Short mmCIF file of C-alpha atoms and ligand atoms in Angstrom, two decimals:
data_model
loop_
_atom_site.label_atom_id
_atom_site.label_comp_id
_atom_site.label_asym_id
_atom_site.label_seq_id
_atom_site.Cartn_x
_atom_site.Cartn_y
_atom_site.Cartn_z
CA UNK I 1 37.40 56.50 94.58
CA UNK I 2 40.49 55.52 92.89
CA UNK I 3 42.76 55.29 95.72
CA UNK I 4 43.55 51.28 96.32
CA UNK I 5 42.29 50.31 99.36
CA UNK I 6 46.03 48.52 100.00
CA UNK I 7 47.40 52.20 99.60
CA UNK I 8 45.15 53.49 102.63
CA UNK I 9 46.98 51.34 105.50
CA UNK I 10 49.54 52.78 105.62
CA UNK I 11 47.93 56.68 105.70
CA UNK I 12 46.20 58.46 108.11
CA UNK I 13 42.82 59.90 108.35
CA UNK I 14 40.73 59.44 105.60
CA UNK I 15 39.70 62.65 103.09
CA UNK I 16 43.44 64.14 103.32
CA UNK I 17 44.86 64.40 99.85
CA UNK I 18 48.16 62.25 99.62
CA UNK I 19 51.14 64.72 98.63
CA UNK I 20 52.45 61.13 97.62
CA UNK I 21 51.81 57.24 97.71
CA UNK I 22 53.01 54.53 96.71
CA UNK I 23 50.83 51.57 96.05
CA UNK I 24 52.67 47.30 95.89
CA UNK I 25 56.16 49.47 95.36
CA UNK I 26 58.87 46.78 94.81
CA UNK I 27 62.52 47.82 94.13
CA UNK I 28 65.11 44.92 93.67
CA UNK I 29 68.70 45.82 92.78
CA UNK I 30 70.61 43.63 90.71
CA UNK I 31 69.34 39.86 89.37
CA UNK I 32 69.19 36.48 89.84
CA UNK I 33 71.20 35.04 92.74
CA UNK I 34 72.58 38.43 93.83
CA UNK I 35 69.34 40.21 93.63
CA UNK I 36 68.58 42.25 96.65
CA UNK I 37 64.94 42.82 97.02
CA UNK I 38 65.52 46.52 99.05
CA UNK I 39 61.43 47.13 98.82
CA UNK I 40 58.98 44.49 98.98
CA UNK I 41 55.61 45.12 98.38
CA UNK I 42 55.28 48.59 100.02
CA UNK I 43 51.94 50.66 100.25
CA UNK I 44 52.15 53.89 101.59
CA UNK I 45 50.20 57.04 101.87
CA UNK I 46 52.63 60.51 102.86
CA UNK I 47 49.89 62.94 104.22
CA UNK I 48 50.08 66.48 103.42
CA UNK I 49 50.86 69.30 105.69
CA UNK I 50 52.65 66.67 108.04
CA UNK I 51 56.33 65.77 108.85
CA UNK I 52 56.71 61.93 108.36
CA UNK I 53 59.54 60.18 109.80
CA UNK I 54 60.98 57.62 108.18
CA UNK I 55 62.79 54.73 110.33
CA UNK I 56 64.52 51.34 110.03
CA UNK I 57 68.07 49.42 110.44
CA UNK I 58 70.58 49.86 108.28
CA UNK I 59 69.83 48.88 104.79
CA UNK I 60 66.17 48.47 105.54
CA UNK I 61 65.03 50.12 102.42
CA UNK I 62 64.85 53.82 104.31
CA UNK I 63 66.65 55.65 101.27
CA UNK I 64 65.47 53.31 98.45
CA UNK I 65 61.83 54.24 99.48
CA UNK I 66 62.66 57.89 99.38
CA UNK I 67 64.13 57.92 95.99
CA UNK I 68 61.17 55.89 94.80
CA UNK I 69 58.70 57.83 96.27
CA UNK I 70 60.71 60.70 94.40
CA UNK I 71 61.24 59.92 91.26
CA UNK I 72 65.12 59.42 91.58
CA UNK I 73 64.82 56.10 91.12
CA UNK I 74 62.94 53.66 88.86
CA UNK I 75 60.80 51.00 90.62
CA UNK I 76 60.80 47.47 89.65
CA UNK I 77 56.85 46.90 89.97
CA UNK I 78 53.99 48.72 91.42
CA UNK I 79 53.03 52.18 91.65
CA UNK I 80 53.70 55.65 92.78
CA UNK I 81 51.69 59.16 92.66
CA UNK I 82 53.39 62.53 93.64
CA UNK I 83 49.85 64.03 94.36
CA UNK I 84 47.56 63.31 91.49
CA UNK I 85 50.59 62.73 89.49
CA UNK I 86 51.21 58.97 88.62
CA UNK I 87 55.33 59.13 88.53
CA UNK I 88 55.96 55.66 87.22
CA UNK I 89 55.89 55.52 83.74
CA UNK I 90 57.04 59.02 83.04
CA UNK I 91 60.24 58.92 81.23
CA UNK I 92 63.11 60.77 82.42
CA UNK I 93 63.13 64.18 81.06
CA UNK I 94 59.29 64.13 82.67
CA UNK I 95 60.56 63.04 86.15
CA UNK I 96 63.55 65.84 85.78
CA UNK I 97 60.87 68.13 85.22
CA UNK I 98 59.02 67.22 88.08
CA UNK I 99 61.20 66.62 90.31
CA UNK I 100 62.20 70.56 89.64
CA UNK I 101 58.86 71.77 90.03
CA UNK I 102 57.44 70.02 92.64
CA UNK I 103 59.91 68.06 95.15
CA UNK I 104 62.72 69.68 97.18
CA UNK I 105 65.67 67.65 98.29
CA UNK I 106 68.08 68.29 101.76
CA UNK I 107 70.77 65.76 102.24
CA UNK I 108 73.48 65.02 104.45
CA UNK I 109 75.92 66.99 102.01
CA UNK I 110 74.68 70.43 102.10
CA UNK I 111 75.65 70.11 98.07
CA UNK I 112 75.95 74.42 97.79
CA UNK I 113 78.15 75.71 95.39
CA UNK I 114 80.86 77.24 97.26
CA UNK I 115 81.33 80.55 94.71
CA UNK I 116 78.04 81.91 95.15
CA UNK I 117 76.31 83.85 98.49
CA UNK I 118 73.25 82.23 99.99
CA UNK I 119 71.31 84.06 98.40
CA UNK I 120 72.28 83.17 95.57
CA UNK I 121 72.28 79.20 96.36
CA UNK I 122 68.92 79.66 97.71
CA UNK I 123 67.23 80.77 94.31
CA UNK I 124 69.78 79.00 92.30
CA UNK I 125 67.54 75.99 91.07
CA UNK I 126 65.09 78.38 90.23
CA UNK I 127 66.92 80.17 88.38
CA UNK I 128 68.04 77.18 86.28
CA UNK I 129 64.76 76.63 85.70
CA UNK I 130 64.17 80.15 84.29
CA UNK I 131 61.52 80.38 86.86
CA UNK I 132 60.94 83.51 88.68
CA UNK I 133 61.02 83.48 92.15
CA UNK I 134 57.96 84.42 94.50
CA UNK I 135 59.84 86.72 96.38
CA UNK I 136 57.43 87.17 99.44
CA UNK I 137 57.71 83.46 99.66
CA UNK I 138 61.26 83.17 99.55
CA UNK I 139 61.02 86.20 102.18
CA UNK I 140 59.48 84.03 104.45
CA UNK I 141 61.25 80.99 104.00
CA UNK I 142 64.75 82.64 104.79
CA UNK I 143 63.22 84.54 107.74
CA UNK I 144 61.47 81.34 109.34
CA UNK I 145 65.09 79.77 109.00
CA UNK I 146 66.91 83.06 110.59
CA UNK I 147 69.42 83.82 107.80
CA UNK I 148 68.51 86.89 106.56
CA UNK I 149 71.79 88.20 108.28
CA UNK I 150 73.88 85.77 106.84
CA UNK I 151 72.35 85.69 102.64
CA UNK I 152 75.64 87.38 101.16
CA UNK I 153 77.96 84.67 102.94
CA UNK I 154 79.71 82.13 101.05
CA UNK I 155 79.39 78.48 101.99
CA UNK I 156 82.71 78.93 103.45
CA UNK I 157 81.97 82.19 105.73
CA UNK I 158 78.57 79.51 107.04
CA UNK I 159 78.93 77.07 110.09
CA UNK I 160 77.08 73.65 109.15
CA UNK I 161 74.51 74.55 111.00
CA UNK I 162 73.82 77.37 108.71
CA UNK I 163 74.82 75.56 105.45
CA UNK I 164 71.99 73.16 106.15
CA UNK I 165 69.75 76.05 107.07
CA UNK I 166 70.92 77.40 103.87
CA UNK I 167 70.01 73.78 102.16
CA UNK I 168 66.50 73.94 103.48
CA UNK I 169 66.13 77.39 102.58
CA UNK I 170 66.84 76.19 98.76
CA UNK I 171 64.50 72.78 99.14
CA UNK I 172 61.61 74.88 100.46
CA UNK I 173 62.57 78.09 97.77
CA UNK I 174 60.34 76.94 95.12
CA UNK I 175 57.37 76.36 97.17
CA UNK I 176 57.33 72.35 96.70
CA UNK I 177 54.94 69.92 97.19
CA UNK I 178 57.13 67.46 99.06
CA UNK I 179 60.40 67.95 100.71
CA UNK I 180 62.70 64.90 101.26
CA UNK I 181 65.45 64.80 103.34
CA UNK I 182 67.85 61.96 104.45
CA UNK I 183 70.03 61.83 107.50
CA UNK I 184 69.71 65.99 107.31
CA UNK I 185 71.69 66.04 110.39
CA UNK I 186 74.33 63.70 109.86
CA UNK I 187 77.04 66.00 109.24
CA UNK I 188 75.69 68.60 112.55
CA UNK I 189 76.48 68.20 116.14
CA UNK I 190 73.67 68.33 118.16
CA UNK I 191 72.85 71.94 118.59
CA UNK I 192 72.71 72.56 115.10
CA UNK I 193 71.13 69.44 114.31
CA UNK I 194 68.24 70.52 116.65
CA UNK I 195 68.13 73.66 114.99
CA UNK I 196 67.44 72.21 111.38
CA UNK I 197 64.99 69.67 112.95
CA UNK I 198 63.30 72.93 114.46
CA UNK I 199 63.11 74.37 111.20
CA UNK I 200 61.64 71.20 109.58
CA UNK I 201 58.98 71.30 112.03
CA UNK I 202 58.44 75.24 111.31
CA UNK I 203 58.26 74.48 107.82
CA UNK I 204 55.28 72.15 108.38
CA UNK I 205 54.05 74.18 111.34
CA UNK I 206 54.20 77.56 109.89
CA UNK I 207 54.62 77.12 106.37
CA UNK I 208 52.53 74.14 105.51
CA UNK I 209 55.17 72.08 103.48
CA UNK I 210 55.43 68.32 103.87
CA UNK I 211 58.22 66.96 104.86
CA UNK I 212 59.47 62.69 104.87
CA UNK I 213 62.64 62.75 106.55
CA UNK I 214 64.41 59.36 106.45
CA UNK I 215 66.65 59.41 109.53
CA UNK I 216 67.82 56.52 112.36
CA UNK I 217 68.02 59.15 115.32
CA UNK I 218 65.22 58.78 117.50
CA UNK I 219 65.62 61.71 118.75
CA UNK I 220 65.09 63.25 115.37
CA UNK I 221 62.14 61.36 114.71
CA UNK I 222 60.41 63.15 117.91
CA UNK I 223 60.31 65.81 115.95
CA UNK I 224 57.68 64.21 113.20
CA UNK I 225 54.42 63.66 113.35
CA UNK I 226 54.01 60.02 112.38
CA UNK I 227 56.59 57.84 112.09
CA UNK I 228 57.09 54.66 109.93
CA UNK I 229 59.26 51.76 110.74
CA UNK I 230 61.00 49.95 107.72
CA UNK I 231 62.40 46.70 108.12
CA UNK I 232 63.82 44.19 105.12
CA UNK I 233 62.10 46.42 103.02
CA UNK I 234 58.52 46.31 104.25
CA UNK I 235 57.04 49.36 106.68
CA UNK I 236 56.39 47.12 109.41
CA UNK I 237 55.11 49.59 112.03
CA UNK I 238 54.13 53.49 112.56
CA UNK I 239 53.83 55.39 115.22
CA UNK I 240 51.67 58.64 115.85
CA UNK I 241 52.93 62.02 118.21
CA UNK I 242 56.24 59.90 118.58
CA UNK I 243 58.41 61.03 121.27
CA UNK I 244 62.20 59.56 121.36
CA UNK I 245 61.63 57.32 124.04
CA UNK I 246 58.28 55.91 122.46
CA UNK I 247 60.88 55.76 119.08
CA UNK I 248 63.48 53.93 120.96
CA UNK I 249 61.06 51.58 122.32
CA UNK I 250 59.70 50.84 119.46
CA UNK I 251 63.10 49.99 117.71
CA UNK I 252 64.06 47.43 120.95
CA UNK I 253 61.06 45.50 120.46
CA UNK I 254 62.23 45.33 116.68
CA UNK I 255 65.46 43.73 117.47
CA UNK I 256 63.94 41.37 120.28
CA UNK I 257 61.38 39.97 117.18
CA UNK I 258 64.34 39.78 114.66
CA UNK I 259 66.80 38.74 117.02
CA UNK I 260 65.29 37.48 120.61
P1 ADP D 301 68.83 52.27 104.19
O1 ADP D 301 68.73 53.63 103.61
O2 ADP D 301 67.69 51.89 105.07
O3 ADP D 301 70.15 52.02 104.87
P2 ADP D 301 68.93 51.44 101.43
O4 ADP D 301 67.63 51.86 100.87
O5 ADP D 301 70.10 52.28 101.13
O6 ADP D 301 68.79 51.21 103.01
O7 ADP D 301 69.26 49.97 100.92
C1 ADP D 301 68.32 48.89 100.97
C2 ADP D 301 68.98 47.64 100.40
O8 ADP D 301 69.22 47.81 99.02
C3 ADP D 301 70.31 47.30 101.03
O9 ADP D 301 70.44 45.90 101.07
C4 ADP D 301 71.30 47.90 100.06
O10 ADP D 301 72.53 47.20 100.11
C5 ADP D 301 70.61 47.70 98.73
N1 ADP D 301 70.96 48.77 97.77
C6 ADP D 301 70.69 50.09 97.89
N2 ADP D 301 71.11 50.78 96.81
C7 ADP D 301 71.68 49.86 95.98
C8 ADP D 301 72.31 49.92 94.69
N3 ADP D 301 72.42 51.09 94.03
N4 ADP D 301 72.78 48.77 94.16
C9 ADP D 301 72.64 47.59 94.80
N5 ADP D 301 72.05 47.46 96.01
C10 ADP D 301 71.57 48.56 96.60
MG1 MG D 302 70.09 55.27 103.70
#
């Protein structure tokens, strides 16, 4: 077995393939005396088929971990797999490449291009890639997230609600190994942010992606299977079937060590 044992803690049960790990990830920004060590140490296993929440203060390392774990961002020692795929040491046209084929991203800016329907945001990045869409797939995907009535809007005929929908719709297009998503509904009141978290959880449920959503709602988090609790840049708890209270519970005791 190669797996490190260090990168099993972290996982849950045993015999699931990892969609990605991460194995003594460090990440400092900067040097010297202005160095900010953002991930110390981390070992983590993201199981597939599951939606993985992940939590922490602000600054904590939430995003940091995401973009390592993604190959947006370079770490500054250890190691991280996207499946069977060792990510650090690729060089960057490798990681562009594979972050195209095999990751999908939703952030807090819905980033669509406002000149083009949907539709045509939806199968955009495929297109890009010259790669043709599988058009059953990308049937279901856009009928899971109800916008099959709304695919020859522009961004600007869409409420945010449906501009995220539309966001998730293009993350999920390809057929990815991993979707990542940070703070997906910051920019949504409730209702809509509901409905996106809904559609997370049918993309897991029904579809069988895997989603890590780094977010600092508890409420959000409910909607997750597992969650993970970052703190000064070490995951310093989890927390199985979470429900927002259990979440919120969990975060109090956090401040009563740190603080109390
Ligand atoms: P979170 O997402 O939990 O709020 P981040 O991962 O964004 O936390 O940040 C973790 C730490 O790393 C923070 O101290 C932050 O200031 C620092 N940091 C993040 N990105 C950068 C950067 N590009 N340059 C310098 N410091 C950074
Ligand atoms: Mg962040």
């Amino acid at each position: 077995m190669s797996t490190p044992a260090a990168a099993m803690r972290h996982g849950a049960a045993g015999g699931e393939q990892a969609a990605a790990r991460a194995a003594a990830l460090s990440k400092a920004y900067g040097s010297g005396e202005t160095a900010v060590l953002a991930l110390d140490q981390i070992d983590v296993e993201i199981v597939r088929g599951r939606f993985t929440a992940v939590m922490g203060p602000s600054g904590s390392g939430k995003s940091t971990l995401m973009h390592c774990l993604a190959g947006l961002d370079s770490v500054t020692s250890g190691r991280v797999w996207l499946g069977d795929t060792e990510i650090t040491g690729l060089n960057e046209r490798q990681l562009t490449r594979l972050r195209r084929d095999r990751v999908g991203f939703v952030f807090q800016a819905f980033n669509l291009l406002p000149t083009l329907t949907a539709a045509e945001n939806i199968t955009l990045p495929m297109d890009i890639a010259g790669r043709k869409p599988d058009r059953e797939w990308v049937d279901r995907v856009i009928d899971t997230l109800g916008l099959r009535d709304r695919l020859g809007h522009r961004p600007g005929q869409l409420s945010g609600g449906q501009l995220q929908r539309v966001a998730c719709a293009r993350a999920l297009a390809s057929r990815p190994e991993l979707v990542f998503t940070d703070e997906p509904t910051g920019n949504l009141d409730s209702r809509s942010g509901a409905e996106v978290l809904g559609f997370l959880r049918e993309a897991v449920d029904a579809l069988g992606q895997t989603v890590v959503m780094v977010t600092h709602d508890p409420g959000a988090a409910a909607y997750s299977d597992l969650v993970l609790f970052l703190g000064d840049g070490q995951i310093v708890d989890r927390l199985e079937k979470p429900t927002a209270e259990g979440v919120l519970e969990r975060m109090k005791q956090f401040d009563v060590i740190r603080h109390g």
